[in-house]
Amino acid sequence: MARQSNDTPVSNHTSTLGTFRSLLRIYPYAKSALPRIYLGMGAALGAGLVALSIPLVLEALVDGPLSTGDSSQIWWAVGAVLGLGVLEAVFIALRRWFVLTPGTHVEAAMRNSLYSRLQDLPVAFHDRWQSGQLLSRAVSDLHLIRRWLSFGLVLLVVNTVTIVIGAAVLFYWHWLLGTIFLVLAVPIWVYGFVFEKKYSIIARRSQDQAGDLATAVEESVHGIRVLKAFGRGKYALRNFESQAESLRGTEIEKAKAIAGIWLWLLLLPDVAFALCLFTGVWLASAGEITVGQLFAFFATATVLRFPIESIGFLLSMTFDTRTATDRFFEVLDTTNTITDPENPATIPAPKGRLRFEDVRFRYADSPEGVPDLLDGVDLTLEPGETMALVGLTGSGKSTLTALPTRLYDVTGGRVTLDGVDVRNLSREELRRHIAMAFEDATLFSASVRDNVLLGRDDLDPTSPEADATLNEALDIAQAGFVRDLPDGVGTTVGEEGLSLSGGQRQRLALARAVAAKPAVLVLDDPLSALDVDTEALVEAALRRVLASTTALIVAHRPSTVMLADRVALLENGRITAVGRHSELLASSEHYKFVISSLEDEEKREAAEQIDRALADDTREQEEVSK
Amino acid sequence: MSSATVTGVEGEERDDFTKQESAQIRRRSLTLLGSLLAPLKLRVVLTMLVVVISTAAQVAGPALIAFGIDRGLPAVLDSNDWMPAFLIVGLYLFTGIVGAVLIAWYTVLSARISQAILIDLRKRVFLQTQKLSLEFHENYTSGRIISRQTSDLDAIRELLDSGINQLVSGFLYMLFTGIALFLLDGISGLVLLGSLLPLYFLTRWFQKRSQSLFRQSRVASAKVIVHFVETMTGIRAVKAFRKEKRNEEHFGGLVEDYRGVNAKVIQLFGVFDPGLVFIGNVTVAIVLLVGGFRVVDGSLAIGALLAVVLYTRRFYDPMEEMAMFYNSYQSAAAALEKISGVLEEKPTVPDPVQPIDLWAARGHVRFDNVRFAYKGDTVVLPDFSLDIPAGQTIALVGSTGAGKSTLAKLISRFYDPTAGTVTLDDVDLRDLHPKDLRRAIVMVTQEAYLFSGSVADNIAIGKPEASLDEIQAAARAVGAHTFIESLPNGYDTDVNKRGGRVSAGQRQLISFARAFLADPAVLILDEATASLDIPSERLVQEALQTLLADRTAVIIAHRLSTVAIADRVLVMEHGIIVEDGTPADLISGTGRFAQLHAAWRDSLV
Ligand SMILES: Nc1ncnc2c1ncn2[C@@H]1O[C@H](COP(=O)(O)OP(=O)(O)OP(=O)(O)O)[C@@H](O)[C@H]1O
Ligand SMILES: Nc1ncnc2c1ncn2[C@@H]1O[C@H](COP(=O)(O)OP(=O)(O)OP(=O)(O)O)[C@@H](O)[C@H]1O
Ligand SMILES: [Mg+2]
Ligand SMILES: [Mg+2]
């Protein structure tokens, strides 16, 4: 069942980068937004200053002009207060206006670049990474980063500036009082560093666990048929629950860490206040400062309380963002092992000669000492030839079919198309020359038409040519049933559309490969879900296409093998025999073992006949004995 | 429009609800919220108490300092009496410590509450998704469920984390300030009261506009997630057919929609928040104006004016925080609406109200005048009756799309028939206790889905309490043991998402072992051997022969080799069973099956 992704490739939690350096990596995305963020900080400072000045002005007004009892002064005073009040509102509006929209652009840009990066990364990457981990990066993490940029960062800077200015003012009132405040700030700094270490680890864990949870949700929905078939909803819930509980534990741990720093951030200023009060009284009694100055000192110090307290959640938000950034860049930093060459070769008129030359391949996680899964495959498909690939379950047939289109790259040897190493072609071109149908038919949420014409981005979808291609492909794959669907070929299929039967999906996937009109067709067990009659029809139609197209077809059944001109037998990672079906049947023991079922079929039929004869006998005997 | 159009997830993507619909939706999300909070009542009360006390402690601080300067200092100056100063400093320290400790405690308390709510909600949605029938899932898509469980829950979480203490303390603060103002000067109090009117309208405006935007935002975010999940799930096909560029454009559009809605919400708040400040500041000016004239005509003391003006200003101080809280509330409310919609959905294949137990099923399956249509009037299986005696092994064959899987899904109650009944041992499946139904009937589906996790875990889905020995025995029986042993970590090897770590045939073997382990009375195999090579299929068939000796089985297969182990063959075309008989009879006849079998036989070598 979906458990913790104990081997997600992100175990190295505390990256060596400091928080600051780590966050700085957002810079390229945030660059265009920064001027407005700076302006926003300015506006925030302005709003803060005005807000501070309003009580002072009020006080001054009430004590001054108003106390004279001159009614003409009232309008002035009210005007001043109103003016400042409006100014404050304007500053706040400005701050929001400056900061918030650019933040959404940064988020969107990061999301798009994550998405395109993910599409670019090889299949091996996707094998390794839990889908929920990718999703939580694309959604929650980026959301966090946006909020920090447009809110956390601004407040962090503004509040820090306020604290620094405030501290200077405190010193101005009296150095001793200021020193007390500063000295008591030291533990906060120290604690801050401890907090960073501790909190970052928890924050990271919580984000990873949230990703695991998303994975569990996704699997519980994708695997709903299995869970229903076995009535395992409750069982899945138990697993999910234990994961959710771990996340809850982490979140509470996180809250405890925040509570810890909050405690200090609240406590120390209070202790400082108390000490200052005492010292202040003492200083005043010694005549060092006036009562008015003492009052002013506390007034300033009070203003600093909120900024100091807010540092707590601003820091935690910052560290959250930092781990989110780390997670984001983990994907972006992954080196793509399957890239386009710098100077791609090109095949202007592909003939379709596909060659495997001493091809070796092993999956990254296969243990040492085990021979390569593909251990030196040599195979040549001549232009226009149809080659069936036969081998036992797990022998590596599907793996071999993934190599020509570079879904995986060979780990040794090479695959060439018309003499050009496939790694020297751009992936775009390569995949235009070679089209595939996979074992499991993936349909996207789009119309039948779009699904079938997926490989034909060169055609205008509304052109008659596209229609012709579509119809031809549907006919070859015997997928005429789509015309009876509610909206014909315009019916949406795939997850967001109509569900189809297994064989119907497989035929559409086949039609898609055929419609691409490639130089080379690679079909992985393309007829497994078809009944005997439909299979025969598809084969008859396919033969026409295959006459001019090179094809590699994985086959488990003799009926599929019949399609091919020649058959290649994959055994222990090598092609141990190539030849016509009848030749191999005569010459290769292993081939016979893999493909032939006639003997036991005959045996079974013979046995059945004997059974039946026996049954008849007994019946006769019974009748006789009556 | 009738109010029924927003029941469940229907109309979920709209944002233009009528008043009535809005009310209906609000009611259900509030009910949900209430039911989430109900078990936490005590803890919520405790938390509130902590907040009130800590607020009091915080408010006491400035008063004590003022007191210290007003009383403590003169005492020292006049009589060199340090006692009051010590006392006040001590008291100050005490309240400071109490306040800080309480706030820290509050942080943990509120996290516990918010986590309790989240986990409760998570579990409910999860269980509900498991309960809902396939019909729902086929329409709703996995991406939407995921977005309900992730980004919607994030929105609710943001609300819960956004500092309810600030809301409570802010509200208390405003209340006390307002009362103080009234006591001090009634006229100013009335002005303040008057300012609540524009405040109300501004808030209403914000509420109305933001509600619709937040709804749009939930929908837009779900669309992003749906597309994202679909791309990552089909990444091989995306690559093979060079869909990346087109996907990027499409995804970019969805992201931009989402961004646009978000930006609009934010801009709305960008008007709301300064609007509040503006109202507050204008109120201060009016209070000053009204008070000023009264000072001049002598009906108000000058000191009182200062106090009154400062109080008015302070009254609006916590407003920004409360506005932010309100903002996240609106966002969470939109999320809660969507979630409550999913929770409100009634499974179309409901659990029986009065379940009938069936402790030991014999496996007698009967279809009585069953008709079935997935949607509306496109009937897939027209009226038919079928009797499968206990212990019989049936081979179900027919061309693709004929309705074989559909028939199988009716037996395992993935769907209920549109008309007629399906019974097991004469009990209508609709009345059968779910646990008995699932124990008695197990289906190996056409798609062999594996969960990420170890091979052993995947097999154990057939029987969660199975020991490793039992698991291995099941794997051995279907001929999967050898390959599993050769995986890097044997039975503990992680098969990766969707079982990508193993080959298609190996996936089928694992699913097969799963069913073997479950040991049901009725076993349905829907093309369970389609991706196997012939030797493996042979092994499986041998295993089946022993396994099926005393149980009912429905085997759907295009490879007619299965027919050999069947007692009876059903041939299905266009949803109708056109032939029904023993294999021998049908093969020797002249019907459809004889033709199919001959064709198949010819293809063998
Ligand atoms: N992503 C992967 N990572 C590691 N090992 C893998 C991966 N995919 C497949 N394998 C292993 O490689 C071997 C070959 O798998 P492959 O899918 O190529 O087999 P196949 O010949 O297509 O089999 P089948 O006929 O069942 O489809 C199997 O033993 C499988 O366990
Ligand atoms: N969930 C669904 N919603 C609507 N229509 C469906 C659904 N599933 C299948 N259908 C339709 O019902 C018909 C019968 O489908 P079913 O899956 O039973 O066929 P099948 O006989 O199993 O075919 P195959 O051999 O291809 O698996 C098909 O026309 C199919 O398109
Ligand atoms: Mg394969
Ligand atoms: Mg089917």
PDB file of N, CA and C in Angstrom, chain A residues 131-162:
ATOM      1  N   SER A 131       4.296  10.833  -7.233  1.00  0.00           N
ATOM      2  CA  SER A 131       3.547  11.889  -7.902  1.00  0.00           C
ATOM      3  C   SER A 131       3.087  12.977  -6.927  1.00  0.00           C
ATOM      4  N   GLY A 132       2.716  12.570  -5.723  1.00  0.00           N
ATOM      5  CA  GLY A 132       2.263  13.560  -4.747  1.00  0.00           C
ATOM      6  C   GLY A 132       3.364  14.544  -4.377  1.00  0.00           C
ATOM      7  N   GLN A 133       4.596  14.041  -4.378  1.00  0.00           N
ATOM      8  CA  GLN A 133       5.719  14.930  -4.066  1.00  0.00           C
ATOM      9  C   GLN A 133       5.854  16.010  -5.125  1.00  0.00           C
ATOM     10  N   LEU A 134       5.627  15.630  -6.360  1.00  0.00           N
ATOM     11  CA  LEU A 134       5.721  16.620  -7.440  1.00  0.00           C
ATOM     12  C   LEU A 134       4.571  17.609  -7.324  1.00  0.00           C
ATOM     13  N   LEU A 135       3.393  17.067  -7.054  1.00  0.00           N
ATOM     14  CA  LEU A 135       2.217  17.933  -6.977  1.00  0.00           C
ATOM     15  C   LEU A 135       2.335  18.918  -5.824  1.00  0.00           C
ATOM     16  N   SER A 136       2.786  18.445  -4.674  1.00  0.00           N
ATOM     17  CA  SER A 136       2.850  19.358  -3.533  1.00  0.00           C
ATOM     18  C   SER A 136       3.879  20.454  -3.796  1.00  0.00           C
ATOM     19  N   ARG A 137       4.901  20.135  -4.569  1.00  0.00           N
ATOM     20  CA  ARG A 137       5.842  21.186  -4.939  1.00  0.00           C
ATOM     21  C   ARG A 137       5.169  22.202  -5.848  1.00  0.00           C
ATOM     22  N   ALA A 138       4.425  21.681  -6.805  1.00  0.00           N
ATOM     23  CA  ALA A 138       3.837  22.578  -7.798  1.00  0.00           C
ATOM     24  C   ALA A 138       2.729  23.442  -7.208  1.00  0.00           C
ATOM     25  N   VAL A 139       2.097  22.962  -6.161  1.00  0.00           N
ATOM     26  CA  VAL A 139       0.962  23.734  -5.649  1.00  0.00           C
ATOM     27  C   VAL A 139       1.294  24.399  -4.316  1.00  0.00           C
ATOM     28  N   SER A 140       1.415  23.597  -3.264  1.00  0.00           N
ATOM     29  CA  SER A 140       1.545  24.198  -1.931  1.00  0.00           C
ATOM     30  C   SER A 140       2.832  24.982  -1.779  1.00  0.00           C
ATOM     31  N   ASP A 141       3.931  24.408  -2.221  1.00  0.00           N
ATOM     32  CA  ASP A 141       5.213  25.069  -2.008  1.00  0.00           C
ATOM     33  C   ASP A 141       5.271  26.421  -2.717  1.00  0.00           C
ATOM     34  N   LEU A 142       4.783  26.442  -3.943  1.00  0.00           N
ATOM     35  CA  LEU A 142       4.858  27.698  -4.689  1.00  0.00           C
ATOM     36  C   LEU A 142       3.912  28.741  -4.100  1.00  0.00           C
ATOM     37  N   HIS A 143       2.792  28.257  -3.596  1.00  0.00           N
ATOM     38  CA  HIS A 143       1.853  29.150  -2.926  1.00  0.00           C
ATOM     39  C   HIS A 143       2.533  29.827  -1.733  1.00  0.00           C
ATOM     40  N   LEU A 144       3.270  29.008  -1.005  1.00  0.00           N
ATOM     41  CA  LEU A 144       4.005  29.503   0.163  1.00  0.00           C
ATOM     42  C   LEU A 144       5.019  30.564  -0.252  1.00  0.00           C
ATOM     43  N   ILE A 145       5.732  30.276  -1.307  1.00  0.00           N
ATOM     44  CA  ILE A 145       6.768  31.207  -1.766  1.00  0.00           C
ATOM     45  C   ILE A 145       6.135  32.535  -2.161  1.00  0.00           C
ATOM     46  N   ARG A 146       4.997  32.444  -2.829  1.00  0.00           N
ATOM     47  CA  ARG A 146       4.338  33.689  -3.229  1.00  0.00           C
ATOM     48  C   ARG A 146       3.928  34.508  -2.005  1.00  0.00           C
ATOM     49  N   ARG A 147       3.352  33.836  -1.034  1.00  0.00           N
ATOM     50  CA  ARG A 147       2.915  34.566   0.149  1.00  0.00           C
ATOM     51  C   ARG A 147       4.085  35.199   0.886  1.00  0.00           C
ATOM     52  N   TRP A 148       5.163  34.487   0.901  1.00  0.00           N
ATOM     53  CA  TRP A 148       6.327  35.045   1.580  1.00  0.00           C
ATOM     54  C   TRP A 148       6.843  36.272   0.842  1.00  0.00           C
ATOM     55  N   LEU A 149       6.916  36.153  -0.472  1.00  0.00           N
ATOM     56  CA  LEU A 149       7.456  37.263  -1.259  1.00  0.00           C
ATOM     57  C   LEU A 149       6.635  38.522  -1.080  1.00  0.00           C
ATOM     58  N   SER A 150       5.308  38.370  -1.113  1.00  0.00           N
ATOM     59  CA  SER A 150       4.497  39.574  -1.136  1.00  0.00           C
ATOM     60  C   SER A 150       4.069  39.999   0.258  1.00  0.00           C
ATOM     61  N   PHE A 151       4.422  39.200   1.252  1.00  0.00           N
ATOM     62  CA  PHE A 151       3.921  39.515   2.583  1.00  0.00           C
ATOM     63  C   PHE A 151       5.041  39.357   3.607  1.00  0.00           C
ATOM     64  N   GLY A 152       5.552  38.146   3.707  1.00  0.00           N
ATOM     65  CA  GLY A 152       6.577  37.852   4.703  1.00  0.00           C
ATOM     66  C   GLY A 152       7.831  38.695   4.523  1.00  0.00           C
ATOM     67  N   LEU A 153       8.333  38.698   3.310  1.00  0.00           N
ATOM     68  CA  LEU A 153       9.578  39.412   3.046  1.00  0.00           C
ATOM     69  C   LEU A 153       9.420  40.894   3.360  1.00  0.00           C
ATOM     70  N   VAL A 154       8.303  41.465   2.882  1.00  0.00           N
ATOM     71  CA  VAL A 154       8.079  42.897   3.093  1.00  0.00           C
ATOM     72  C   VAL A 154       8.025  43.216   4.579  1.00  0.00           C
ATOM     73  N   LEU A 155       7.231  42.431   5.306  1.00  0.00           N
ATOM     74  CA  LEU A 155       7.111  42.705   6.731  1.00  0.00           C
ATOM     75  C   LEU A 155       8.432  42.459   7.462  1.00  0.00           C
ATOM     76  N   LEU A 156       9.127  41.423   7.037  1.00  0.00           N
ATOM     77  CA  LEU A 156      10.388  41.105   7.705  1.00  0.00           C
ATOM     78  C   LEU A 156      11.335  42.287   7.589  1.00  0.00           C
ATOM     79  N   VAL A 157      11.453  42.821   6.381  1.00  0.00           N
ATOM     80  CA  VAL A 157      12.363  43.944   6.167  1.00  0.00           C
ATOM     81  C   VAL A 157      11.868  45.169   6.920  1.00  0.00           C
ATOM     82  N   VAL A 158      10.577  45.479   6.744  1.00  0.00           N
ATOM     83  CA  VAL A 158      10.043  46.687   7.375  1.00  0.00           C
ATOM     84  C   VAL A 158      10.167  46.608   8.890  1.00  0.00           C
ATOM     85  N   ASN A 159       9.819  45.445   9.444  1.00  0.00           N
ATOM     86  CA  ASN A 159       9.879  45.333  10.895  1.00  0.00           C
ATOM     87  C   ASN A 159      11.311  45.372  11.409  1.00  0.00           C
ATOM     88  N   THR A 160      12.223  44.776  10.669  1.00  0.00           N
ATOM     89  CA  THR A 160      13.613  44.820  11.102  1.00  0.00           C
ATOM     90  C   THR A 160      14.098  46.268  11.105  1.00  0.00           C
ATOM     91  N   VAL A 161      13.759  46.987  10.034  1.00  0.00           N
ATOM     92  CA  VAL A 161      14.162  48.396   9.979  1.00  0.00           C
ATOM     93  C   VAL A 161      13.557  49.157  11.161  1.00  0.00           C
ATOM     94  N   THR A 162      12.283  48.896  11.427  1.00  0.00           N
ATOM     95  CA  THR A 162      11.629  49.564  12.555  1.00  0.00           C
ATOM     96  C   THR A 162      12.368  49.269  13.852  1.00  0.00           C
TER      97      THR A 162
END
